[in-house]
XYZ file of C-alpha atoms in Angstrom:
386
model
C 0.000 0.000 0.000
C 1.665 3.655 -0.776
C 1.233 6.621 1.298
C 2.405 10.201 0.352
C 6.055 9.313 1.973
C 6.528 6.741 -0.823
C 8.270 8.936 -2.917
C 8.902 12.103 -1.140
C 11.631 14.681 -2.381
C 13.062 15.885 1.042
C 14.868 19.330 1.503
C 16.679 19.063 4.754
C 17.922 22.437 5.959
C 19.253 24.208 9.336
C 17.021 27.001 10.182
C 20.031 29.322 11.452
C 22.161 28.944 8.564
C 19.269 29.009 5.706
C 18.074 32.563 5.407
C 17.921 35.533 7.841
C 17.470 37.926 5.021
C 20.799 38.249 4.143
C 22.808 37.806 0.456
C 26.223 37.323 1.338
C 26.750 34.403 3.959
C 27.626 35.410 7.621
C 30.700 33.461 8.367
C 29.332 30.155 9.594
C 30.802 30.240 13.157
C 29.402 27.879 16.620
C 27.176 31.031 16.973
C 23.686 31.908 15.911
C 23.853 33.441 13.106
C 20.235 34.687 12.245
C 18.410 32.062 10.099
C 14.986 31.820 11.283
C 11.470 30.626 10.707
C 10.142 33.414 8.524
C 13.051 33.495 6.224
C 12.169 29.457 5.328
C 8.753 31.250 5.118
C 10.304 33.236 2.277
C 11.648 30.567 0.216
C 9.082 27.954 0.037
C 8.430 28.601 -3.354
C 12.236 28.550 -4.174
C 13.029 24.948 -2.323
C 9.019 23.965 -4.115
C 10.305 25.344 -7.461
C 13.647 22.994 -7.048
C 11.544 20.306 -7.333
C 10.917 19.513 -3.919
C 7.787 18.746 -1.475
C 8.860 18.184 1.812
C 10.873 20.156 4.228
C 12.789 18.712 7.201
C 13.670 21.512 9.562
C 16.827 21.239 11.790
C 14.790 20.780 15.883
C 12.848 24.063 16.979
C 12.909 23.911 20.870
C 15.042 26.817 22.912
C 18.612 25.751 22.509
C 22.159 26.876 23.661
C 23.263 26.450 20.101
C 22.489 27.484 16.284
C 21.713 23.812 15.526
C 19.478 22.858 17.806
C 20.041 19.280 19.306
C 21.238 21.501 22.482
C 17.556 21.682 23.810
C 17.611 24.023 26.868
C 13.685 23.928 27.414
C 10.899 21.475 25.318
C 8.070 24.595 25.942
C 9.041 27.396 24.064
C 10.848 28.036 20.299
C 13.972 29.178 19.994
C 13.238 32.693 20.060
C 16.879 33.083 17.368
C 14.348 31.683 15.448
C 11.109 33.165 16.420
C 7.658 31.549 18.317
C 4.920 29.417 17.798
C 2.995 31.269 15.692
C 5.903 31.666 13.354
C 5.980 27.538 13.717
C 2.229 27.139 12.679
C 2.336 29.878 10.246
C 5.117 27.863 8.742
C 3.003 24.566 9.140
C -0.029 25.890 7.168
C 1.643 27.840 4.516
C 3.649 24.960 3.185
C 0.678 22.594 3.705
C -1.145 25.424 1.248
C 1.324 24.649 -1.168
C 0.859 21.158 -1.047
C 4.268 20.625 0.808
C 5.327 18.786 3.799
C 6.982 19.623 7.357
C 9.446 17.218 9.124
C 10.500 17.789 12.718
C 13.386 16.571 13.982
C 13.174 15.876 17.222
C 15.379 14.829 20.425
C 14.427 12.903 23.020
C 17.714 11.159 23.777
C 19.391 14.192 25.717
C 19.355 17.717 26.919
C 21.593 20.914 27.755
C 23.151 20.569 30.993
C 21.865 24.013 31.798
C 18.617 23.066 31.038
C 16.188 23.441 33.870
C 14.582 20.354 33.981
C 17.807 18.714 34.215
C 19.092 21.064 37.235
C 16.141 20.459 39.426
C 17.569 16.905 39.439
C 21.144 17.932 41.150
C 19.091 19.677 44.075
C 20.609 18.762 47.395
C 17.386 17.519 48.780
C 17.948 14.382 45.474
C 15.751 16.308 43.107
C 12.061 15.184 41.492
C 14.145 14.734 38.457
C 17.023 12.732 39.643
C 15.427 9.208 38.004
C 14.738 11.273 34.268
C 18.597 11.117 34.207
C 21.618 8.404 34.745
C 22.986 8.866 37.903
C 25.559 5.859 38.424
C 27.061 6.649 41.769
C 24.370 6.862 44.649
C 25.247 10.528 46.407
C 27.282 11.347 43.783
C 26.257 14.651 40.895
C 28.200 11.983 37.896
C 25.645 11.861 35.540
C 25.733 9.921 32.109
C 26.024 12.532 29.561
C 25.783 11.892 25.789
C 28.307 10.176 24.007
C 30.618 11.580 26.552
C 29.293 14.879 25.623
C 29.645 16.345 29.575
C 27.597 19.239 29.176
C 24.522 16.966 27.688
C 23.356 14.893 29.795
C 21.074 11.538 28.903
C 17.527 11.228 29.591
C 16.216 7.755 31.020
C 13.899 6.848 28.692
C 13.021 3.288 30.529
C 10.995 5.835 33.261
C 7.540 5.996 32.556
C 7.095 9.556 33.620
C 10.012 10.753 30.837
C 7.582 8.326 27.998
C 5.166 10.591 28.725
C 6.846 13.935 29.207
C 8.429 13.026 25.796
C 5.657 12.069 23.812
C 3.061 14.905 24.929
C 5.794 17.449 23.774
C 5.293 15.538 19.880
C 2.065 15.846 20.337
C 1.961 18.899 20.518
C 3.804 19.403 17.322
C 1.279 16.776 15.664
C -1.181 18.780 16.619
C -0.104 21.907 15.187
C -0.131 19.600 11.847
C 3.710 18.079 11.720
C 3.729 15.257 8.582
C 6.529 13.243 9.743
C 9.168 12.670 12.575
C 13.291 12.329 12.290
C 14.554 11.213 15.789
C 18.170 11.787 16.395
C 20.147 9.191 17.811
C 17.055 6.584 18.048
C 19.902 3.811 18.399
C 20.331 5.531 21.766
C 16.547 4.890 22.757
C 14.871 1.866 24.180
C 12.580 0.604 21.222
C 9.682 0.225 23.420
C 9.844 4.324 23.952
C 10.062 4.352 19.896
C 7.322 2.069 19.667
C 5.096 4.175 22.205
C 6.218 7.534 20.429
C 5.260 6.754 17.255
C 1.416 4.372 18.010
C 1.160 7.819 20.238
C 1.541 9.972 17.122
C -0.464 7.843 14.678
C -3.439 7.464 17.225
C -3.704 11.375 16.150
C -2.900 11.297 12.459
C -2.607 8.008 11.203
C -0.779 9.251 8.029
C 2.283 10.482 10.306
C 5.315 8.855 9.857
C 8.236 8.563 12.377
C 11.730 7.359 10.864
C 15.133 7.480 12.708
C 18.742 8.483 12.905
C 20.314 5.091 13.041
C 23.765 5.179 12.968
C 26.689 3.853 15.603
C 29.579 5.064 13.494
C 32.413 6.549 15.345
C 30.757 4.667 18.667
C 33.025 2.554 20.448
C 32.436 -0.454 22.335
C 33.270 1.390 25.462
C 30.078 3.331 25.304
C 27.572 0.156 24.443
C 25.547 0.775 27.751
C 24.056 4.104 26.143
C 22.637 2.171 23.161
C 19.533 -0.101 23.101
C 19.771 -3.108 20.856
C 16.998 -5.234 19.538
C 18.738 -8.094 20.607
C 21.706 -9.716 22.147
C 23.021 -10.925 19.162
C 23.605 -6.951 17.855
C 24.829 -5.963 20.669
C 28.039 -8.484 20.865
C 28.438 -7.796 17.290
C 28.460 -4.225 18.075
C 31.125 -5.291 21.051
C 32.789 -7.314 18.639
C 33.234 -4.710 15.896
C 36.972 -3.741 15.803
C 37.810 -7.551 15.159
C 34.576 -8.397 12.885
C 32.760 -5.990 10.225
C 29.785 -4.241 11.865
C 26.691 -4.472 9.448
C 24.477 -1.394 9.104
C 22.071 -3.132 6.973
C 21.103 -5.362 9.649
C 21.517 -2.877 12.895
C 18.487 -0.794 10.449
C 16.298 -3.779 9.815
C 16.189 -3.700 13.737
C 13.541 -1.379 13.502
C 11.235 -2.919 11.425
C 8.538 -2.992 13.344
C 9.574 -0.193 15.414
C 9.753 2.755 13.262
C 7.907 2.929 10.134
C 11.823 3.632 8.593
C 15.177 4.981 9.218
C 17.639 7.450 7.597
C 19.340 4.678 4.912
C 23.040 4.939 6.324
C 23.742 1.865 4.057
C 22.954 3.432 1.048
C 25.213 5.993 1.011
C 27.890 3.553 2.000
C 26.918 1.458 -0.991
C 27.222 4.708 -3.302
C 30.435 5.589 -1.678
C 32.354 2.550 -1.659
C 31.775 2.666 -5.733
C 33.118 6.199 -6.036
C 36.296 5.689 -3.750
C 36.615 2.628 -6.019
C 36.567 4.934 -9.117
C 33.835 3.133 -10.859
C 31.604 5.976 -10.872
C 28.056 5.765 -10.964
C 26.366 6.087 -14.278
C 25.496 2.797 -15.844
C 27.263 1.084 -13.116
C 25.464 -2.328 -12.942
C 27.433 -3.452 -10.082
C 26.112 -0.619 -8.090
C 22.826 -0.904 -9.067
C 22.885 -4.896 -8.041
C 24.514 -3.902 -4.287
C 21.477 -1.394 -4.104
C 19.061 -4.223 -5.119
C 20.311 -6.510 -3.073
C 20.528 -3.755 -0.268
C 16.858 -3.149 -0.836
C 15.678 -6.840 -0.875
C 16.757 -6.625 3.148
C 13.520 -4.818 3.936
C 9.709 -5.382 3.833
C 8.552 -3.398 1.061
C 6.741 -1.293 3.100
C 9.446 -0.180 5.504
C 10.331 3.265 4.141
C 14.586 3.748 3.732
C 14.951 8.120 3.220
C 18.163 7.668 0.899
C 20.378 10.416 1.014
C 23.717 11.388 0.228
C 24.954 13.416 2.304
C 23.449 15.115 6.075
C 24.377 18.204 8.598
C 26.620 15.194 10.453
C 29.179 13.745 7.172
C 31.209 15.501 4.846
C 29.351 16.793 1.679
C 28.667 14.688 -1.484
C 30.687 17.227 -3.395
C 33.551 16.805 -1.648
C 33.223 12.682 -1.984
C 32.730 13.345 -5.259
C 36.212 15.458 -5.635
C 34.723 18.289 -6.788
C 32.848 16.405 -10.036
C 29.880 18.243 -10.718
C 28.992 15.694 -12.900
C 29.419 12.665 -10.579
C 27.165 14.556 -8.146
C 24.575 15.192 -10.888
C 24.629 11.274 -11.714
C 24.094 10.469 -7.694
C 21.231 12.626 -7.732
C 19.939 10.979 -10.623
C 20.122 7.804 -10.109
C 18.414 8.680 -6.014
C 15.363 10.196 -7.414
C 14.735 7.744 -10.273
C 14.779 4.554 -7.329
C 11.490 6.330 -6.232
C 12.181 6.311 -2.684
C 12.399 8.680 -0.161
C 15.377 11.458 -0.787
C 16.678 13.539 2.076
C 18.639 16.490 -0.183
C 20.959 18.898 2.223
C 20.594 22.761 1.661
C 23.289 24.011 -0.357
C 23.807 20.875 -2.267
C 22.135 22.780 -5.283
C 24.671 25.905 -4.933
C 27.666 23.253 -5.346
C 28.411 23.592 -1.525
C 31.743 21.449 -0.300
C 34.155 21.339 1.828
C 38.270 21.252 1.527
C 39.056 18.394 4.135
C 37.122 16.202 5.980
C 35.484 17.189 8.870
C 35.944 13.503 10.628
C 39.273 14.521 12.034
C 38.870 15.166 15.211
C 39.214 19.178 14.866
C 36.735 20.852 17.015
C 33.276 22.251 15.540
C 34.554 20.719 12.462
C 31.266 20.257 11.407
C 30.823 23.575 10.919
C 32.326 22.919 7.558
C 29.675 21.268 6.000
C 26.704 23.782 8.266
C 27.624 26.836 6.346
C 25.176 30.090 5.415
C 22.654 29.667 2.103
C 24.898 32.389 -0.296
C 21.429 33.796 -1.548
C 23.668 35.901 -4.275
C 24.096 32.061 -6.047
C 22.059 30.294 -8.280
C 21.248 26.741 -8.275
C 23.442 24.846 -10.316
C 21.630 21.202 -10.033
C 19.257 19.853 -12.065
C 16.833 17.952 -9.392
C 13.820 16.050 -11.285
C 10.558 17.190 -10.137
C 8.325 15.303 -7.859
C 5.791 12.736 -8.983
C 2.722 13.898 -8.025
């Protein structure tokens, strides 16, 4: 059975850093630097006239940082980026044009700064103290993130989190949302992701909830944050610097779970064949791997391919600058009729000049830089199927 996610044509942007009514870039620093709601507002007929339907906005809740996976409170907008009514004007002006909004959202973790998270260090053991990981009894050492100290991990095994979590998508639901990313879902129990998503469906049944999936660059060491379906996955994931770590089979994990996930694998697939130098135009052993990649997965499991995302170095810069091998990835996405998650920028050529998994700090901000509204597009992207 299709739905309207079948083939949707995904333009994933970060509010800061996508227009704040300015032509030439700010310099993309760890600062806000004045992207906001209205100014995606402004260009919904410009990301619509690329060929696109959908929008997937980087997470709206009041954050210490540009970004937004810094949440500070889960009541208010990010007033960098302006308020609610800037949210639902958003929400029904796209919907007029026929086009979809996707919230990313983050349950896993919050700021440390956050108040929800201080009222569980009070002295007195704080009516918070079991949302969070607190290891040592009488001791402040909390679990943070990753190993991120200044974010630290919500306990999503308490009931009274569930909840907390799930009204605040409601909410959002409510206010019409089409669809749900969740960051880091690998580091939630799938019985919160289960509950989350029958949650949002028992108010829109057309709602769909996919997730970041993804355990590269996580070591062994920090297992105990993850949730895996079964035992099985999670020696493999223990065992991973002596065996090969599948991502295909950590995603089919959440079959069941999530109605899809952010397709990882796919990219690896497309990757592997351009480090390889075989390109990607009329490649057949490519196009077998993604077959057989596909043929993992129920048919009605939805995979969002993309190529590239806020979190990995840009396509262009994979693709060593080829215009044209880019223009033959984004080809070849949109004509397997799937899902396609498309990062801002990618149509104005944006790259990078080294990595940015090296270890440098903010070296993501490499790949998060301003929309240059003085460029042009210089992509073809095929239009959506209606």
């Amino acid at each position: 059975m299709s739905n309207w996610f079948d083939n949707i044509r995904i333009y994933h942007l970060l509010i800061d850093r996508f227009n704040g009514g300015w032509q030439v870039p700010p310099k993309s620093e760890n600062v806000f630097c004045g992207g906001n709601l209205q100014g995606v507002i402004e260009k919904l007929d410009y990301i619509k006239d690329l060929g696109f339907n959908a929008i997937m906005l980087s997470p709206i809740f009041k954050s210490a940082n540009y970004h937004g996976y810094h949440t500070l409170n889960f009541e208010d907008v990010d007033p960098h980026i302006g308020t609610w009514d800037d949210y639902q004007l958003l929400l029904d002006k796209a919907h007029d044009k026929g086009m979809k909004i996707i919230c990313d959202f983050v349950p896993n973790h919050c700021w440390y700064e956050a108040p929800v998270f201080a009222e569980s260090l009070l002295k007195n053991g704080g009516k918070h103290r079991d949302w969070f990981f607190y290891p040592k009894e009488g001791s402040d050492e909390f679990v943070s993130f990753l190993g991120y100290g200044d974010l630290p991990k919500f306990n999503l095994t308490n009931p009274e989190v569930v909840s907390f979590m799930i009204d605040k998508a409601e909410k959002l639901a409510r206010m019409g949302v089409d669809a749900f990313r969740i960051d880091h879902a690998l580091g939630q129990p799938h019985s919160f992701l289960k509950s989350l998503r029958e949650s949002l469906q028992a108010i829109r049944s057309d709602i769909m909830v996919f997730g970041e999936v993804w355990a590269f660059g996580i070591g062994p060491q920090l297992a105990g944050q993850l949730y895996f379906k079964t035992d099985a996955r999670l020696q493999e994931f223990l065992e991973q610097e002596t065996k090969p770590f599948s991502q295909d089979d950590l995603q089919a994990d959440y079959v069941g779970t999530l109605d899809g996930v952010l397709d990882f694998a796919y990219r690896d697939i497309l990757l592997e064949e351009i480090r390889a130098g075989r390109g990607i135009k009329g490649n057949q052993t490519l196009r077998n791997k993604i077959a057989d990649h596909f043929a993992k997965y129920p048919a009605d499991f939805k995979l969002v391919l993309f190529l590239d995302n806020h979190d990995t170095d840009r396509f262009m810069f994979d693709c060593h600058d080829d215009v044209n091998l880019l223009q033959e990835a984004i080809d070849l996405t949109t004509e397997l009729l799937r899902p396609f998650s498309f990062l801002y920028g990618t149509e104005q050529l944006m790259t990078i000049t080294k990595t940015i998994f090296n270890a440098e700090p903010y070296a993501d901000l490499r790949v998060r830089n301003c929309m240059d509204w003085s460029k042009s597009p210089q992509l073809k992207i095929k239009k959506t199927i209606a």
